[in-house]
Structure formats: structure tokens, C-alpha cells
């Protein structure tokens, strides 16, 4: 596990985007899968990726998680990813098949099948954020999706947030390169706890994966004892 500390959020975005571009360039191919994080932190990285030297025509983008909202809803992760990145580059995008009145569990099963068919059993890269409660994707502490041991994607009913769709530990643990993007002083305490191995969902993801890099800024790193 590596921790890259950038001076600030802009530096984090710059260094993370450069690293992601490099990973795409050296991926085994012929297609390269790229899981996208939701939330606010990744926006700056997606803006840098837009202008990076990347052959997007070989990239299959997918969603690490999604809120249970229409794809044009202001809280949709797909909408953010499209607006900031995917509408600007010729990557393929595997969006989840949300529909009005659908059952989240059915949609999650369908998305898992779509992902199996598209990104295969050894996805290349996934970007993840982390909440100040240690959640990542939509794997929140104490929620049932954390118990999934087979399916790659699950519907997860999150207290006070409602239904979410999320990649599960089995899927995330198959990804070759996991990249966490963590910015701001508000994440400093939880980041230090997670990197010390405290049992949060982000820890469970990181500890079961082959290759994890944390891109953080100095504010988020302020509680770390880095040598
Ligand atoms: C989501 C994200 C979620 C996010 C963290 C951090 O759907 O909200 O996937 O896991 O990465 O909550 O969010 P911020 O980057 O906004 O702090």
C-alpha cells in the first residue's frame, strides 16, 4: 500500500490524474476498465483526466457506486461523471440500468452481470473516495452489502440515505489497481484510523486488494505519522 501526499486538492488531482493516465497506458489491454468514484473529491481529478494524454477509445468506464436516483438527478454519480469527464472523452460508459419503479436489487444484479460481461474477472483500475465514517463506494459501516461474498454489485439500504447500488468487496478485491482519493482536514482522523487498520469498510477494501495507492492532500494527511 502506498500513500502519496500532495500539497493541496489541486496537487492531489494533478498527481492522481498523471498516475491514472500512466496505469491506462501500461494496462494489459486491449480494453482498459476504469471504475469511477462518486461524491465531490474526484471532480478535480476528472477535470485533469479530461486533458490528459489518454487513448480513451480503449477505456470502459463504470460506476463504483450510485445513488438510487434517475441518471439526470443532481445527486447522480453518473451525471457528475458525464458532466465532468465522460461527455468530453470517447470512453465507453457502462451506466447502471436504473428505471422508475425498478427494484434496486434487480438493477444491482443486472449491473453485476453487465460488469462481468464488460470488465471481466480482473478489472484494471478503480477510483474510490472515502467518507468521514470510513465508508467507500456505498459500503457504509454496518450495512448488508458488506456481507456480500459472491455478487460483484449489490443494492444497499443505507440508514438516512436510502437505497444505494455499490460494488462489493468481492468485486473490489479483484481490481488490479485501487486508487483512493482523499482530501481535506475533515478526513484526517478517519484516514489515520483506516491506515492504522481500524475496521472500517475502506480498511476492508484496502486490506483485501493487491495494489492500493492513496492520493491524499496535506490536510487529510495531518494526523498521519509518515516516516
Ligand atoms: C458517493 C461516493 C462516496 C464518496 C464518499 C466521499 O456516492 O457519495 O461514492 O463513497 O466517495 O462519500 O465523498 P466526498 O468526496 O464528497 O467527500
PDB file of C-alpha atoms in Angstrom, residues 4-124:
ATOM      1  CA  UNK A   4       1.060   9.864  -1.942  1.00  0.00           C
ATOM      2  CA  UNK A   5       0.743  13.204  -0.146  1.00  0.00           C
ATOM      3  CA  UNK A   6       0.073  16.204  -2.366  1.00  0.00           C
ATOM      4  CA  UNK A   7       0.256  19.773  -1.108  1.00  0.00           C
ATOM      5  CA  UNK A   8      -3.416  20.558  -1.693  1.00  0.00           C
ATOM      6  CA  UNK A   9      -6.530  19.375  -3.531  1.00  0.00           C
ATOM      7  CA  UNK A  10      -5.268  20.716  -6.861  1.00  0.00           C
ATOM      8  CA  UNK A  11      -1.956  18.916  -6.422  1.00  0.00           C
ATOM      9  CA  UNK A  12      -3.803  15.736  -5.473  1.00  0.00           C
ATOM     10  CA  UNK A  13      -5.879  15.918  -8.664  1.00  0.00           C
ATOM     11  CA  UNK A  14      -2.811  16.558 -10.793  1.00  0.00           C
ATOM     12  CA  UNK A  15      -0.769  13.693  -9.360  1.00  0.00           C
ATOM     13  CA  UNK A  16      -3.663  11.257  -9.299  1.00  0.00           C
ATOM     14  CA  UNK A  17      -4.598  12.038 -12.913  1.00  0.00           C
ATOM     15  CA  UNK A  18      -0.989  11.567 -14.051  1.00  0.00           C
ATOM     16  CA  UNK A  19      -0.832   8.217 -12.257  1.00  0.00           C
ATOM     17  CA  UNK A  20      -4.160   7.059 -13.699  1.00  0.00           C
ATOM     18  CA  UNK A  21      -3.039   8.055 -17.228  1.00  0.00           C
ATOM     19  CA  UNK A  22       0.119   6.001 -16.720  1.00  0.00           C
ATOM     20  CA  UNK A  23      -1.853   2.988 -15.468  1.00  0.00           C
ATOM     21  CA  UNK A  24      -4.139   3.159 -18.512  1.00  0.00           C
ATOM     22  CA  UNK A  25      -1.125   3.375 -20.834  1.00  0.00           C
ATOM     23  CA  UNK A  26       0.561   0.279 -19.355  1.00  0.00           C
ATOM     24  CA  UNK A  27      -2.586  -1.817 -18.746  1.00  0.00           C
ATOM     25  CA  UNK A  28      -2.516  -5.286 -20.384  1.00  0.00           C
ATOM     26  CA  UNK A  29      -5.390  -4.318 -22.745  1.00  0.00           C
ATOM     27  CA  UNK A  30      -6.809  -4.449 -25.332  1.00  0.00           C
ATOM     28  CA  UNK A  31      -9.617  -2.802 -23.337  1.00  0.00           C
ATOM     29  CA  UNK A  32      -8.924  -0.949 -20.057  1.00  0.00           C
ATOM     30  CA  UNK A  33     -11.605  -0.732 -17.377  1.00  0.00           C
ATOM     31  CA  UNK A  34     -11.818   2.293 -15.109  1.00  0.00           C
ATOM     32  CA  UNK A  35     -14.199   2.347 -12.143  1.00  0.00           C
ATOM     33  CA  UNK A  36     -15.262   5.875 -11.191  1.00  0.00           C
ATOM     34  CA  UNK A  37     -15.894   7.222  -7.722  1.00  0.00           C
ATOM     35  CA  UNK A  38     -18.795   9.464  -6.851  1.00  0.00           C
ATOM     36  CA  UNK A  39     -19.012  12.312  -4.405  1.00  0.00           C
ATOM     37  CA  UNK A  40     -17.163  15.617  -4.737  1.00  0.00           C
ATOM     38  CA  UNK A  41     -13.454  14.805  -4.301  1.00  0.00           C
ATOM     39  CA  UNK A  42     -12.944  13.107  -7.684  1.00  0.00           C
ATOM     40  CA  UNK A  43     -14.277  16.068  -9.702  1.00  0.00           C
ATOM     41  CA  UNK A  44     -10.910  17.840  -9.816  1.00  0.00           C
ATOM     42  CA  UNK A  45      -9.159  14.622 -10.857  1.00  0.00           C
ATOM     43  CA  UNK A  46     -11.750  14.017 -13.595  1.00  0.00           C
ATOM     44  CA  UNK A  47     -11.140  17.553 -14.905  1.00  0.00           C
ATOM     45  CA  UNK A  48      -7.388  16.802 -15.112  1.00  0.00           C
ATOM     46  CA  UNK A  49      -8.078  13.423 -16.769  1.00  0.00           C
ATOM     47  CA  UNK A  50     -10.135  15.215 -19.450  1.00  0.00           C
ATOM     48  CA  UNK A  51      -6.970  16.939 -20.661  1.00  0.00           C
ATOM     49  CA  UNK A  52      -4.553  14.041 -20.074  1.00  0.00           C
ATOM     50  CA  UNK A  53      -2.808  12.140 -22.873  1.00  0.00           C
ATOM     51  CA  UNK A  54      -5.045   9.043 -22.735  1.00  0.00           C
ATOM     52  CA  UNK A  55      -6.411   6.841 -25.527  1.00  0.00           C
ATOM     53  CA  UNK A  56      -9.981   6.926 -24.241  1.00  0.00           C
ATOM     54  CA  UNK A  57     -11.212   4.791 -27.140  1.00  0.00           C
ATOM     55  CA  UNK A  58      -9.971   1.670 -25.292  1.00  0.00           C
ATOM     56  CA  UNK A  59     -11.465   2.641 -21.914  1.00  0.00           C
ATOM     57  CA  UNK A  60     -14.595   1.076 -20.393  1.00  0.00           C
ATOM     58  CA  UNK A  61     -15.765   3.337 -17.568  1.00  0.00           C
ATOM     59  CA  UNK A  62     -18.104   2.000 -14.871  1.00  0.00           C
ATOM     60  CA  UNK A  63     -19.515   3.248 -11.566  1.00  0.00           C
ATOM     61  CA  UNK A  64     -18.071   2.173  -8.219  1.00  0.00           C
ATOM     62  CA  UNK A  65     -21.433   3.107  -6.763  1.00  0.00           C
ATOM     63  CA  UNK A  66     -24.576   5.055  -7.468  1.00  0.00           C
ATOM     64  CA  UNK A  67     -27.358   6.650  -5.553  1.00  0.00           C
ATOM     65  CA  UNK A  68     -30.855   5.283  -6.215  1.00  0.00           C
ATOM     66  CA  UNK A  69     -31.854   8.261  -8.360  1.00  0.00           C
ATOM     67  CA  UNK A  70     -32.508   8.923 -12.049  1.00  0.00           C
ATOM     68  CA  UNK A  71     -29.337   9.348 -14.139  1.00  0.00           C
ATOM     69  CA  UNK A  72     -30.131  13.047 -14.639  1.00  0.00           C
ATOM     70  CA  UNK A  73     -30.749  13.697 -10.927  1.00  0.00           C
ATOM     71  CA  UNK A  74     -28.450  16.302  -9.337  1.00  0.00           C
ATOM     72  CA  UNK A  75     -27.199  13.661  -6.849  1.00  0.00           C
ATOM     73  CA  UNK A  76     -26.440  11.042  -9.528  1.00  0.00           C
ATOM     74  CA  UNK A  77     -22.809   9.918  -9.645  1.00  0.00           C
ATOM     75  CA  UNK A  78     -23.320   9.027 -13.316  1.00  0.00           C
ATOM     76  CA  UNK A  79     -24.462  12.579 -14.015  1.00  0.00           C
ATOM     77  CA  UNK A  80     -21.379  14.042 -12.325  1.00  0.00           C
ATOM     78  CA  UNK A  81     -19.070  11.651 -14.174  1.00  0.00           C
ATOM     79  CA  UNK A  82     -20.703  12.502 -17.510  1.00  0.00           C
ATOM     80  CA  UNK A  83     -20.687  16.275 -16.935  1.00  0.00           C
ATOM     81  CA  UNK A  84     -17.087  16.440 -15.713  1.00  0.00           C
ATOM     82  CA  UNK A  85     -15.430  13.706 -17.776  1.00  0.00           C
ATOM     83  CA  UNK A  86     -17.368  11.209 -19.865  1.00  0.00           C
ATOM     84  CA  UNK A  87     -19.185  13.718 -22.083  1.00  0.00           C
ATOM     85  CA  UNK A  88     -15.766  15.093 -23.028  1.00  0.00           C
ATOM     86  CA  UNK A  89     -13.839  11.922 -23.926  1.00  0.00           C
ATOM     87  CA  UNK A  90     -14.588   8.952 -26.238  1.00  0.00           C
ATOM     88  CA  UNK A  91     -14.635   6.332 -23.462  1.00  0.00           C
ATOM     89  CA  UNK A  92     -17.354   3.699 -23.345  1.00  0.00           C
ATOM     90  CA  UNK A  93     -19.532   4.084 -20.248  1.00  0.00           C
ATOM     91  CA  UNK A  94     -21.399   1.247 -18.614  1.00  0.00           C
ATOM     92  CA  UNK A  95     -24.098   3.070 -16.698  1.00  0.00           C
ATOM     93  CA  UNK A  96     -26.390   1.169 -14.387  1.00  0.00           C
ATOM     94  CA  UNK A  97     -29.829   0.310 -15.813  1.00  0.00           C
ATOM     95  CA  UNK A  98     -31.839   2.410 -13.335  1.00  0.00           C
ATOM     96  CA  UNK A  99     -35.521   2.730 -14.155  1.00  0.00           C
ATOM     97  CA  UNK A 100     -38.542   4.344 -12.495  1.00  0.00           C
ATOM     98  CA  UNK A 101     -40.288   1.745 -10.353  1.00  0.00           C
ATOM     99  CA  UNK A 102     -37.496  -0.832 -10.714  1.00  0.00           C
ATOM    100  CA  UNK A 103     -36.354  -2.899  -7.763  1.00  0.00           C
ATOM    101  CA  UNK A 104     -32.843  -1.793  -6.678  1.00  0.00           C
ATOM    102  CA  UNK A 105     -31.866  -5.417  -6.073  1.00  0.00           C
ATOM    103  CA  UNK A 106     -32.840  -6.401  -9.619  1.00  0.00           C
ATOM    104  CA  UNK A 107     -30.934  -3.456 -11.075  1.00  0.00           C
ATOM    105  CA  UNK A 108     -27.860  -4.324  -8.998  1.00  0.00           C
ATOM    106  CA  UNK A 109     -27.997  -7.917 -10.259  1.00  0.00           C
ATOM    107  CA  UNK A 110     -28.298  -6.695 -13.840  1.00  0.00           C
ATOM    108  CA  UNK A 111     -25.388  -4.287 -13.396  1.00  0.00           C
ATOM    109  CA  UNK A 112     -23.256  -7.048 -11.884  1.00  0.00           C
ATOM    110  CA  UNK A 113     -23.974  -9.201 -14.953  1.00  0.00           C
ATOM    111  CA  UNK A 114     -23.206  -6.285 -17.292  1.00  0.00           C
ATOM    112  CA  UNK A 115     -19.922  -5.694 -15.460  1.00  0.00           C
ATOM    113  CA  UNK A 116     -18.953  -9.367 -15.615  1.00  0.00           C
ATOM    114  CA  UNK A 117     -19.503  -9.279 -19.352  1.00  0.00           C
ATOM    115  CA  UNK A 118     -17.664  -5.994 -19.874  1.00  0.00           C
ATOM    116  CA  UNK A 119     -14.828  -5.631 -17.367  1.00  0.00           C
ATOM    117  CA  UNK A 120     -14.290  -9.328 -16.711  1.00  0.00           C
ATOM    118  CA  UNK A 121     -12.926 -11.014 -13.641  1.00  0.00           C
ATOM    119  CA  UNK A 122      -9.783  -8.862 -13.274  1.00  0.00           C
ATOM    120  CA  UNK A 123     -10.803  -5.216 -13.712  1.00  0.00           C
ATOM    121  CA  UNK A 124      -7.907  -2.835 -14.250  1.00  0.00           C
TER     122      UNK A 124
END
